mmCIF file of C-alpha atoms in Angstrom:
data_model
loop_
_atom_site.group_PDB
_atom_site.id
_atom_site.type_symbol
_atom_site.label_atom_id
_atom_site.label_comp_id
_atom_site.label_asym_id
_atom_site.label_seq_id
_atom_site.Cartn_x
_atom_site.Cartn_y
_atom_site.Cartn_z
ATOM 1 C CA MET A 1 -0.063 0.273 -0.204
ATOM 2 C CA LYS A 2 1.027 3.589 -0.920
ATOM 3 C CA LYS A 3 2.591 5.846 2.001
ATOM 4 C CA SER A 4 -0.587 8.294 0.373
ATOM 5 C CA SER A 5 -2.852 5.857 1.381
ATOM 6 C CA VAL A 6 -1.466 5.287 4.924
ATOM 7 C CA ILE A 7 -1.996 8.909 5.904
ATOM 8 C CA LEU A 8 -5.177 8.476 4.230
ATOM 9 C CA ALA A 9 -6.123 5.991 5.759
ATOM 10 C CA ALA A 10 -5.458 7.032 9.228
ATOM 11 C CA LEU A 11 -6.706 11.084 8.784
ATOM 12 C CA CYS A 12 -10.305 9.534 7.376
ATOM 13 C CA VAL A 13 -9.981 7.492 10.946
ATOM 14 C CA SER A 14 -9.460 10.284 12.969
ATOM 15 C CA VAL A 15 -12.887 12.169 11.002
ATOM 16 C CA PHE A 16 -14.838 9.475 11.775
ATOM 17 C CA VAL A 17 -14.295 9.226 15.376
ATOM 18 C CA VAL A 18 -14.447 13.544 15.648
ATOM 19 C CA GLY A 19 -17.629 13.273 13.873
ATOM 20 C CA THR A 20 -19.087 11.451 15.631
ATOM 21 C CA SER A 21 -19.219 13.398 18.688
ATOM 22 C CA GLU A 22 -20.640 15.956 16.822
ATOM 23 C CA TYR A 23 -23.967 14.027 16.954
ATOM 24 C CA LEU A 24 -23.590 11.587 19.044
ATOM 25 C CA ILE A 25 -25.262 13.556 21.674
ATOM 26 C CA ALA A 26 -28.416 14.173 20.072
ATOM 27 C CA GLY A 27 -30.038 10.445 19.437
ATOM 28 C CA LEU A 28 -29.476 10.661 23.292
ATOM 29 C CA LEU A 29 -31.035 13.209 25.288
ATOM 30 C CA PRO A 30 -33.921 12.493 27.062
ATOM 31 C CA GLN A 31 -30.874 9.930 28.961
ATOM 32 C CA VAL A 32 -28.750 13.176 29.528
ATOM 33 C CA ALA A 33 -31.958 15.159 30.454
ATOM 34 C CA GLU A 34 -33.302 12.392 33.318
ATOM 35 C CA ASP A 35 -29.099 11.883 34.489
ATOM 36 C CA LEU A 36 -28.190 15.557 35.046
ATOM 37 C CA GLY A 37 -32.559 16.672 35.980
ATOM 38 C CA VAL A 38 -32.168 19.275 33.402
ATOM 39 C CA SER A 39 -34.741 19.616 30.586
ATOM 40 C CA VAL A 40 -34.869 18.123 27.024
ATOM 41 C CA GLY A 41 -34.488 21.598 25.452
ATOM 42 C CA ALA A 42 -31.606 22.203 27.674
ATOM 43 C CA ALA A 43 -29.670 19.751 27.516
ATOM 44 C CA GLY A 44 -30.297 20.155 23.671
ATOM 45 C CA GLN A 45 -28.681 22.956 23.712
ATOM 46 C CA THR A 46 -25.231 21.067 24.716
ATOM 47 C CA VAL A 47 -25.188 20.311 20.147
ATOM 48 C CA THR A 48 -25.845 24.361 20.197
ATOM 49 C CA ALA A 49 -22.510 25.128 22.051
ATOM 50 C CA TYR A 50 -20.625 22.048 19.876
ATOM 51 C CA GLY A 51 -21.845 23.931 16.594
ATOM 52 C CA LEU A 52 -20.865 27.125 17.817
ATOM 53 C CA GLY A 53 -17.922 26.523 18.863
ATOM 54 C CA VAL A 54 -16.458 24.830 15.581
ATOM 55 C CA VAL A 55 -18.097 28.379 14.140
ATOM 56 C CA VAL A 56 -16.310 30.607 15.718
ATOM 57 C CA GLY A 57 -13.622 28.296 17.645
ATOM 58 C CA GLY A 58 -12.131 26.851 14.621
ATOM 59 C CA PRO A 59 -10.838 29.806 12.666
ATOM 60 C CA VAL A 60 -9.465 30.980 16.338
ATOM 61 C CA MET A 61 -7.304 27.627 16.711
ATOM 62 C CA THR A 62 -5.652 27.885 13.628
ATOM 63 C CA LEU A 63 -5.002 31.507 13.888
ATOM 64 C CA LEU A 64 -3.405 30.727 17.123
ATOM 65 C CA THR A 65 -1.484 27.961 15.886
ATOM 66 C CA ALA A 66 -0.430 28.204 12.317
ATOM 67 C CA ARG A 67 2.696 28.767 13.146
ATOM 68 C CA LEU A 68 3.160 24.959 15.060
ATOM 69 C CA PRO A 69 4.617 22.301 12.462
ATOM 70 C CA ARG A 70 1.702 20.253 10.761
ATOM 71 C CA LYS A 71 1.633 17.144 12.597
ATOM 72 C CA GLY A 72 2.752 18.395 16.674
ATOM 73 C CA LEU A 73 -0.907 19.754 15.413
ATOM 74 C CA ALA A 74 -2.350 17.316 14.516
ATOM 75 C CA LEU A 75 -0.660 15.658 16.932
ATOM 76 C CA SER A 76 -2.037 18.432 20.148
ATOM 77 C CA LEU A 77 -6.070 18.789 18.604
ATOM 78 C CA MET A 78 -7.205 15.288 19.030
ATOM 79 C CA LEU A 79 -5.591 15.668 22.891
ATOM 80 C CA LEU A 80 -7.512 18.540 22.628
ATOM 81 C CA PHE A 81 -10.957 16.707 21.567
ATOM 82 C CA ALA A 82 -10.141 13.453 23.673
ATOM 83 C CA ALA A 83 -9.915 15.963 26.956
ATOM 84 C CA GLY A 84 -12.915 16.897 25.896
ATOM 85 C CA SER A 85 -14.855 13.768 25.740
ATOM 86 C CA ALA A 86 -13.740 12.647 28.939
ATOM 87 C CA VAL A 87 -14.881 15.723 30.465
ATOM 88 C CA SER A 88 -17.563 14.411 28.890
ATOM 89 C CA ALA A 89 -18.012 11.152 30.040
ATOM 90 C CA PHE A 90 -17.176 12.099 33.704
ATOM 91 C CA ALA A 91 -19.792 15.845 33.836
ATOM 92 C CA GLY A 92 -21.368 15.210 37.049
ATOM 93 C CA SER A 93 -23.382 18.465 36.740
ATOM 94 C CA TYR A 94 -24.875 20.311 32.912
ATOM 95 C CA GLU A 95 -22.237 22.817 33.148
ATOM 96 C CA VAL A 96 -19.225 20.513 33.404
ATOM 97 C CA LEU A 97 -21.210 18.405 29.608
ATOM 98 C CA LEU A 98 -21.249 21.704 28.526
ATOM 99 C CA ILE A 99 -17.584 22.415 29.457
ATOM 100 C CA GLY A 100 -16.757 19.419 27.731
ATOM 101 C CA ARG A 101 -18.650 19.746 24.351
ATOM 102 C CA VAL A 102 -17.180 23.069 23.893
ATOM 103 C CA LEU A 103 -13.119 21.784 24.766
ATOM 104 C CA SER A 104 -13.815 18.974 22.447
ATOM 105 C CA SER A 105 -15.591 21.887 19.226
ATOM 106 C CA LEU A 106 -12.993 23.933 20.034
ATOM 107 C CA SER A 107 -10.859 21.186 18.233
ATOM 108 C CA HIS A 108 -13.533 20.552 15.219
ATOM 109 C CA ALA A 109 -12.786 22.352 13.003
ATOM 110 C CA ALA A 110 -9.494 23.066 12.828
ATOM 111 C CA PHE A 111 -8.363 19.128 12.986
ATOM 112 C CA PHE A 112 -10.779 18.868 10.087
ATOM 113 C CA ALA A 113 -9.043 21.917 8.194
ATOM 114 C CA LEU A 114 -5.594 20.650 9.025
ATOM 115 C CA SER A 115 -6.465 16.956 7.907
ATOM 116 C CA LEU A 116 -7.774 18.419 3.988
ATOM 117 C CA VAL A 117 -4.883 20.695 3.773
ATOM 118 C CA VAL A 118 -2.627 17.569 5.329
ATOM 119 C CA ALA A 119 -4.003 14.901 2.363
ATOM 120 C CA SER A 120 -3.701 17.448 -0.510
ATOM 121 C CA ARG A 121 -0.135 17.730 -0.215
ATOM 122 C CA VAL A 122 0.641 14.031 0.176
ATOM 123 C CA VAL A 123 -1.109 12.740 -2.756
ATOM 124 C CA PRO A 124 -0.288 14.368 -6.712
ATOM 125 C CA GLU A 125 -2.202 17.780 -8.337
ATOM 126 C CA GLU A 126 -4.509 15.441 -10.675
ATOM 127 C CA ARG A 127 -5.553 12.776 -7.279
ATOM 128 C CA VAL A 128 -6.300 16.028 -4.687
ATOM 129 C CA GLY A 129 -10.275 15.695 -4.619
ATOM 130 C CA ARG A 130 -10.151 12.032 -4.145
ATOM 131 C CA ALA A 131 -7.853 12.516 -1.389
ATOM 132 C CA THR A 132 -10.263 15.110 -0.504
ATOM 133 C CA ALA A 133 -13.489 12.729 -0.788
ATOM 134 C CA ALA A 134 -11.473 10.666 0.763
ATOM 135 C CA VAL A 135 -11.154 12.318 4.815
ATOM 136 C CA VAL A 136 -14.771 13.662 4.449
ATOM 137 C CA SER A 137 -15.584 9.850 3.729
ATOM 138 C CA GLY A 138 -15.246 9.448 7.452
ATOM 139 C CA LEU A 139 -17.858 11.787 8.190
ATOM 140 C CA THR A 140 -20.048 10.419 6.088
ATOM 141 C CA VAL A 141 -18.835 7.053 7.761
ATOM 142 C CA ALA A 142 -19.155 9.017 10.829
ATOM 143 C CA THR A 143 -23.734 9.500 10.058
ATOM 144 C CA LEU A 144 -24.060 6.618 8.640
ATOM 145 C CA LEU A 145 -22.234 4.383 11.417
ATOM 146 C CA GLY A 146 -20.629 5.875 14.150
ATOM 147 C CA VAL A 147 -24.063 8.597 15.554
ATOM 148 C CA PRO A 148 -26.506 5.271 15.522
ATOM 149 C CA LEU A 149 -24.052 2.352 16.364
ATOM 150 C CA GLY A 150 -23.537 5.071 19.204
ATOM 151 C CA ALA A 151 -26.419 6.445 20.616
ATOM 152 C CA LEU A 152 -27.958 2.559 20.232
ATOM 153 C CA LEU A 153 -24.882 2.024 22.997
ATOM 154 C CA GLY A 154 -25.777 5.026 24.632
ATOM 155 C CA GLU A 155 -29.525 2.993 25.581
ATOM 156 C CA ARG A 156 -27.999 -0.193 26.161
ATOM 157 C CA THR A 157 -25.871 1.211 28.676
ATOM 158 C CA THR A 158 -25.965 4.885 29.878
ATOM 159 C CA TRP A 159 -25.583 8.108 28.188
ATOM 160 C CA ARG A 160 -22.016 8.455 29.444
ATOM 161 C CA THR A 161 -20.477 4.465 27.237
ATOM 162 C CA PRO A 162 -20.423 6.416 24.180
ATOM 163 C CA PHE A 163 -18.404 9.366 25.428
ATOM 164 C CA VAL A 164 -15.776 6.700 27.179
ATOM 165 C CA VAL A 165 -15.805 4.843 23.923
ATOM 166 C CA LEU A 166 -15.306 7.612 22.143
ATOM 167 C CA THR A 167 -11.908 9.295 24.575
ATOM 168 C CA ALA A 168 -10.392 5.440 23.822
ATOM 169 C CA LEU A 169 -10.935 6.052 19.826
ATOM 170 C CA THR A 170 -9.769 9.339 20.073
ATOM 171 C CA LEU A 171 -6.540 7.791 21.810
ATOM 172 C CA LEU A 172 -5.506 5.118 19.395
ATOM 173 C CA GLY A 173 -6.113 7.544 16.765
ATOM 174 C CA ILE A 174 -3.501 9.971 18.577
ATOM 175 C CA VAL A 175 -1.181 6.425 18.410
ATOM 176 C CA LEU A 176 -1.722 6.310 14.880
ATOM 177 C CA LEU A 177 -1.326 9.010 14.185
ATOM 178 C CA ALA A 178 2.045 8.989 15.709
ATOM 179 C CA ALA A 179 3.476 6.320 13.420
ATOM 180 C CA VAL A 180 1.840 7.485 9.988
ATOM 181 C CA LEU A 181 2.247 11.248 9.691
ATOM 182 C CA PRO A 182 4.930 13.121 8.074
ATOM 183 C CA ARG A 183 6.303 15.848 9.222
ATOM 184 C CA GLN A 184 5.338 19.058 7.854
ATOM 185 C CA GLU A 185 6.266 22.534 8.935
ATOM 186 C CA ALA A 186 3.363 25.839 8.751
ATOM 187 C CA GLU A 187 3.399 26.537 5.048
ATOM 188 C CA SER A 188 1.657 30.257 5.844
ATOM 189 C CA ALA A 189 3.940 32.855 7.029
ATOM 190 C CA GLY A 190 1.836 33.093 10.112
ATOM 191 C CA ALA A 191 -2.083 34.279 11.248
ATOM 192 C CA ARG A 192 -1.194 37.809 9.155
ATOM 193 C CA ALA A 193 -0.925 35.713 5.979
ATOM 194 C CA GLU A 194 -3.531 33.513 6.679
ATOM 195 C CA ILE A 195 -6.138 36.194 7.548
ATOM 196 C CA ARG A 196 -4.743 37.885 3.989
ATOM 197 C CA VAL A 197 -5.000 35.077 1.865
ATOM 198 C CA MET A 198 -8.686 34.009 3.288
ATOM 199 C CA ALA A 199 -10.199 37.696 2.300
ATOM 200 C CA GLN A 200 -8.995 37.581 -0.485
ATOM 201 C CA ARG A 201 -13.262 37.519 -2.969
ATOM 202 C CA PRO A 202 -12.313 34.475 -5.158
ATOM 203 C CA VAL A 203 -11.767 33.015 -1.461
ATOM 204 C CA LEU A 204 -15.642 34.831 -0.013
ATOM 205 C CA LEU A 205 -16.962 33.875 -2.633
ATOM 206 C CA ALA A 206 -16.189 30.153 -2.614
ATOM 207 C CA ILE A 207 -16.558 30.521 1.307
ATOM 208 C CA ALA A 208 -20.410 32.295 0.864
ATOM 209 C CA THR A 209 -21.518 29.263 -2.716
ATOM 210 C CA THR A 210 -20.327 26.455 1.159
ATOM 211 C CA ALA A 211 -23.130 28.324 3.880
ATOM 212 C CA ILE A 212 -26.494 29.903 1.072
ATOM 213 C CA GLY A 213 -25.758 26.627 -1.660
ATOM 214 C CA PHE A 214 -25.205 24.003 1.728
ATOM 215 C CA ALA A 215 -28.061 25.580 3.474
ATOM 216 C CA GLY A 216 -30.844 23.931 1.221
ATOM 217 C CA VAL A 217 -29.866 20.489 1.552
ATOM 218 C CA ALA A 218 -30.649 21.315 5.161
ATOM 219 C CA THR A 219 -34.048 22.564 4.577
ATOM 220 C CA VAL A 220 -35.358 19.584 3.539
ATOM 221 C CA PHE A 221 -32.185 17.286 5.728
ATOM 222 C CA THR A 222 -33.692 18.517 8.760
ATOM 223 C CA TYR A 223 -37.541 18.368 7.757
ATOM 224 C CA ILE A 224 -37.965 14.032 6.764
ATOM 225 C CA ALA A 225 -39.231 12.068 9.018
ATOM 226 C CA PRO A 226 -41.981 13.847 9.193
ATOM 227 C CA LEU A 227 -41.515 14.359 5.761
ATOM 228 C CA LEU A 228 -42.085 11.019 5.213
ATOM 229 C CA THR A 229 -44.039 9.533 8.605
ATOM 230 C CA GLU A 230 -47.113 12.579 7.873
ATOM 231 C CA ILE A 231 -46.766 13.842 3.382
ATOM 232 C CA THR A 232 -45.362 10.175 1.896
ATOM 233 C CA GLY A 233 -47.325 7.872 4.897
ATOM 234 C CA PHE A 234 -44.013 6.029 6.068
ATOM 235 C CA PRO A 235 -44.310 4.282 9.417
ATOM 236 C CA ALA A 236 -40.844 5.049 11.186
ATOM 237 C CA PHE A 237 -39.141 2.125 11.323
ATOM 238 C CA VAL A 238 -39.185 1.796 7.178
ATOM 239 C CA VAL A 239 -38.462 5.668 7.891
ATOM 240 C CA SER A 240 -35.527 4.612 9.656
ATOM 241 C CA VAL A 241 -34.323 2.502 7.070
ATOM 242 C CA LEU A 242 -34.787 5.303 3.958
ATOM 243 C CA LEU A 243 -32.381 7.507 6.567
ATOM 244 C CA LEU A 244 -29.662 4.540 6.279
ATOM 245 C CA ALA A 245 -30.548 4.063 2.147
ATOM 246 C CA TYR A 246 -29.748 8.098 2.316
ATOM 247 C CA GLY A 247 -26.695 7.836 4.152
ATOM 248 C CA GLY A 248 -25.264 4.948 2.329
ATOM 249 C CA GLY A 249 -26.053 7.744 -1.024
ATOM 250 C CA SER A 250 -24.359 9.578 0.581
ATOM 251 C CA PHE A 251 -21.005 7.710 0.974
ATOM 252 C CA LEU A 252 -21.397 6.920 -2.505
ATOM 253 C CA GLY A 253 -21.277 10.638 -3.625
ATOM 254 C CA ASN A 254 -18.879 12.474 -1.712
ATOM 255 C CA ILE A 255 -15.913 9.483 -3.146
ATOM 256 C CA ILE A 256 -17.906 10.204 -6.570
ATOM 257 C CA ALA A 257 -17.668 13.686 -6.084
ATOM 258 C CA GLY A 258 -14.278 13.816 -5.223
ATOM 259 C CA ARG A 259 -13.267 11.502 -8.936
ATOM 260 C CA LEU A 260 -15.510 13.848 -11.113
ATOM 261 C CA THR A 261 -13.547 16.978 -9.059
ATOM 262 C CA ASP A 262 -9.988 15.994 -9.854
ATOM 263 C CA ARG A 263 -10.992 16.129 -13.219
ATOM 264 C CA ALA A 264 -13.311 18.739 -14.187
ATOM 265 C CA PRO A 265 -13.720 20.977 -10.947
ATOM 266 C CA ALA A 266 -15.828 23.834 -12.235
ATOM 267 C CA ALA A 267 -18.981 21.677 -14.361
ATOM 268 C CA THR A 268 -18.577 19.033 -11.221
ATOM 269 C CA LEU A 269 -19.770 21.894 -7.959
ATOM 270 C CA ARG A 270 -22.522 22.927 -11.002
ATOM 271 C CA GLY A 271 -23.928 20.177 -12.523
ATOM 272 C CA VAL A 272 -24.209 19.502 -8.188
ATOM 273 C CA PHE A 273 -26.321 22.441 -7.183
ATOM 274 C CA ALA A 274 -28.299 22.863 -10.596
ATOM 275 C CA ALA A 275 -29.562 18.621 -9.559
ATOM 276 C CA LEU A 276 -29.920 19.879 -6.271
ATOM 277 C CA ALA A 277 -32.217 22.761 -6.820
ATOM 278 C CA LEU A 278 -34.066 20.653 -9.791
ATOM 279 C CA LEU A 279 -34.784 17.707 -6.983
ATOM 280 C CA LEU A 280 -35.613 19.735 -4.171
ATOM 281 C CA ALA A 281 -37.953 21.760 -6.224
ATOM 282 C CA LEU A 282 -39.453 18.416 -7.437
ATOM 283 C CA THR A 283 -39.088 17.065 -4.117
ATOM 284 C CA PRO A 284 -43.110 18.746 -3.093
ATOM 285 C CA LEU A 285 -44.846 16.034 -5.312
ATOM 286 C CA ALA A 286 -42.138 13.671 -4.869
ATOM 287 C CA VAL A 287 -43.507 12.953 -2.149
ATOM 288 C CA THR A 288 -46.857 12.646 -2.773
ATOM 289 C CA TRP A 289 -46.325 9.209 -3.674
ATOM 290 C CA LYS A 290 -44.265 6.019 -2.131
ATOM 291 C CA PRO A 291 -41.882 4.887 -4.629
ATOM 292 C CA THR A 292 -41.302 8.738 -6.518
ATOM 293 C CA ALA A 293 -40.665 9.396 -2.492
ATOM 294 C CA VAL A 294 -38.064 7.005 -1.613
ATOM 295 C CA LEU A 295 -36.208 8.030 -5.243
ATOM 296 C CA ALA A 296 -35.409 11.786 -3.867
ATOM 297 C CA VAL A 297 -35.046 10.568 -1.100
ATOM 298 C CA LEU A 298 -31.739 7.811 -2.162
ATOM 299 C CA LEU A 299 -30.919 11.059 -5.003
ATOM 300 C CA LEU A 300 -30.738 13.643 -1.955
ATOM 301 C CA GLY A 301 -28.275 11.015 -0.044
ATOM 302 C CA LEU A 302 -26.148 11.520 -3.631
ATOM 303 C CA LEU A 303 -26.116 15.116 -3.849
ATOM 304 C CA ALA A 304 -26.195 16.023 -0.439
ATOM 305 C CA THR A 305 -21.805 15.179 0.564
ATOM 306 C CA ALA A 306 -21.394 15.433 -3.638
ATOM 307 C CA THR A 307 -20.994 19.139 -3.011
ATOM 308 C CA ILE A 308 -18.342 18.488 -0.545
ATOM 309 C CA ALA A 309 -14.989 17.510 -2.179
ATOM 310 C CA PRO A 310 -16.350 19.896 -4.650
ATOM 311 C CA LEU A 311 -16.274 22.738 -2.344
ATOM 312 C CA GLN A 312 -13.136 22.262 -0.272
ATOM 313 C CA GLY A 313 -11.249 21.342 -3.616
ATOM 314 C CA LEU A 314 -12.580 25.281 -4.333
ATOM 315 C CA ILE A 315 -11.378 27.153 -1.104
ATOM 316 C CA LEU A 316 -7.495 24.520 -1.179
ATOM 317 C CA ARG A 317 -7.307 25.884 -5.269
ATOM 318 C CA HIS A 318 -8.169 29.787 -4.059
ATOM 319 C CA ALA A 319 -5.582 29.350 -1.037
ATOM 320 C CA GLN A 320 -3.054 28.063 -2.183
ATOM 321 C CA GLN A 321 0.053 29.855 0.164
ATOM 322 C CA ALA A 322 -2.194 29.735 3.200
ATOM 323 C CA PRO A 323 -5.051 27.547 3.548
ATOM 324 C CA THR A 324 -6.145 25.842 6.383
ATOM 325 C CA LEU A 325 -7.679 28.930 8.116
ATOM 326 C CA ALA A 326 -9.640 29.950 4.806
ATOM 327 C CA VAL A 327 -10.436 25.032 5.073
ATOM 328 C CA SER A 328 -11.763 26.294 8.650
ATOM 329 C CA VAL A 329 -13.713 28.632 8.578
ATOM 330 C CA ASN A 330 -15.384 27.171 5.425
ATOM 331 C CA VAL A 331 -15.636 23.166 7.291
ATOM 332 C CA GLY A 332 -18.292 26.752 9.990
ATOM 333 C CA ALA A 333 -19.894 27.492 6.522
ATOM 334 C CA PHE A 334 -21.590 24.254 6.487
ATOM 335 C CA GLN A 335 -22.499 24.681 10.207
ATOM 336 C CA LEU A 336 -24.060 27.887 8.675
ATOM 337 C CA ALA A 337 -25.341 27.347 6.524
ATOM 338 C CA THR A 338 -26.784 23.730 8.758
ATOM 339 C CA ALA A 339 -28.014 26.240 11.162
ATOM 340 C CA MET A 340 -29.650 28.417 7.795
ATOM 341 C CA GLY A 341 -31.716 25.384 6.986
ATOM 342 C CA SER A 342 -32.642 24.357 9.328
ATOM 343 C CA ALA A 343 -34.423 28.240 10.888
ATOM 344 C CA ALA A 344 -36.026 28.341 7.007
ATOM 345 C CA GLY A 345 -37.305 24.767 7.088
ATOM 346 C CA GLY A 346 -38.361 25.663 10.645
ATOM 347 C CA VAL A 347 -40.220 28.885 9.734
ATOM 348 C CA ILE A 348 -41.989 26.823 6.656
ATOM 349 C CA VAL A 349 -42.901 23.600 9.619
ATOM 350 C CA ALA A 350 -44.547 26.735 11.435
ATOM 351 C CA ALA A 351 -46.257 27.781 9.154
ATOM 352 C CA GLY A 352 -48.299 24.892 8.336
ATOM 353 C CA ALA A 353 -46.388 23.384 5.109
ATOM 354 C CA LEU A 354 -44.572 21.024 6.149
ATOM 355 C CA ARG A 355 -44.889 19.712 1.757
ATOM 356 C CA TRP A 356 -42.885 22.159 0.757
ATOM 357 C CA THR A 357 -39.433 23.175 2.509
ATOM 358 C CA GLY A 358 -37.939 22.048 -0.916
ATOM 359 C CA LEU A 359 -39.306 24.622 -2.550
ATOM 360 C CA ALA A 360 -36.625 26.979 -0.081
ATOM 361 C CA GLY A 361 -33.938 24.437 -0.281
ATOM 362 C CA ALA A 362 -34.469 25.122 -3.524
ATOM 363 C CA VAL A 363 -33.739 28.324 -3.631
ATOM 364 C CA PHE A 364 -30.394 27.717 -1.528
ATOM 365 C CA SER A 365 -28.927 25.677 -3.840
ATOM 366 C CA ALA A 366 -29.734 27.838 -7.028
ATOM 367 C CA LEU A 367 -28.359 30.995 -4.758
ATOM 368 C CA GLY A 368 -24.997 28.157 -4.475
ATOM 369 C CA LEU A 369 -24.934 27.745 -8.148
ATOM 370 C CA ILE A 370 -25.380 31.241 -9.083
ATOM 371 C CA VAL A 371 -22.557 32.244 -6.241
ATOM 372 C CA SER A 372 -20.438 29.377 -8.134
ATOM 373 C CA CYS A 373 -19.933 30.594 -11.350
ATOM 374 C CA TYR A 374 -18.609 33.952 -9.945
ATOM 375 C CA ALA A 375 -16.368 31.746 -7.161
ATOM 376 C CA LEU A 376 -14.936 29.163 -10.096
ATOM 377 C CA PRO A 377 -15.453 30.426 -13.808
ATOM 378 C CA LEU A 378 -15.313 27.681 -16.373
ATOM 379 C CA ARG A 379 -11.744 28.691 -16.960
ATOM 380 C CA SER A 380 -10.327 30.338 -13.760
ATOM 381 C CA LYS A 381 -7.617 33.009 -13.945
ATOM 382 C CA THR A 382 -8.309 34.064 -10.665
ATOM 383 C CA ALA A 383 -6.435 30.933 -9.113
ATOM 384 C CA PRO A 384 -2.554 31.134 -8.873
ATOM 385 C CA GLY A 385 -1.534 27.690 -10.645
ATOM 386 C CA ALA A 386 -4.767 27.192 -10.997
ATOM 387 C CA ALA A 387 -5.364 25.054 -14.355
ATOM 388 C CA THR A 388 -8.371 25.700 -16.944
ATOM 389 C CA GLU A 389 -11.509 23.237 -16.856
ATOM 390 C CA THR A 390 -9.690 21.105 -20.122
ATOM 391 C CA SER A 391 -6.097 21.193 -18.603
ATOM 392 C CA ALA A 392 -7.233 19.878 -15.234
ATOM 393 C CA ALA A 393 -8.926 17.327 -16.918
ATOM 394 C CA THR A 394 -6.330 16.850 -19.743
ATOM 395 C CA ALA A 395 -4.431 15.733 -16.751
ATOM 396 C CA ALA A 396 -6.463 13.612 -15.412
#
């Protein structure tokens, strides 16, 4: 096995552990609330605290650590994550649990960004999209397997057990990374260089594309369970199977998009957003008939994560000189997209229009498509060293 493949596998495993933590507690809220003597709503704020920690803490951690060697930084961020997981596992009060969640979240965006940057440096330029997809697959597997298995373990034991397991897995991940990661010095001139690169118009447009375009997925997916039960008429157990199929489609879509990104980044990004906009616009019609509802869920899974590789690739393309902060902010942009999409969907559901969330999602995706045209023209000359779409396809 190539050394680069081993490194990508280690990063994927580590990202899986970090990704599992993000939504793990969402399936354990009743147990957490009962054990710590708070309401389920208050327990749910631990998810919010984690999300805010990712959005705010990621860029701050990246700036503070811009001059540190990459391998040592990766290990330190994973140690911080392990500490947060351990604090969460043994929290004796709600306040301590919040502290543990925030500690873990501070390393989330910074580690994910660092993993993507390291992955892009250990493969040839024409395979960066596939390397990105390999790392991101850790997140899709976390959603597909890590979160539901963790929730099941918590239901069979206590809510603390999954966090103990998560801490142990993090420590194993640290050992694995220590063994395989190459030594890399910091690639930027420091925080000023990172800020200067991120403030460039193409990079800001790329981040805006993420925040706006991905919100379309969240608008529908946040409320997909009631949509399938109340509008389509599926029983709850069928919805669970469909969500598992959605996760499988997400894994496949991410891998396919990684390969397509290496060949034609602009066409891949635009094609995914155009397909998403069309699919979401048709969703209100599709969910009225069970066969088309199943097809819509499968296609949504396939397209949802297909946005990640081209969007992260877009950031890496425009921010080659100092990419870590830009990638970290872009990770936060996915969180912001989820918040915006779920909020928009919530307004529609509150108005009694659950069936029509897809139309709002289509608007977000269409706007993402429009912004992406400015962020990545078909024959872009703005990115340093970037090849045209035609030459990229020829190289692949």
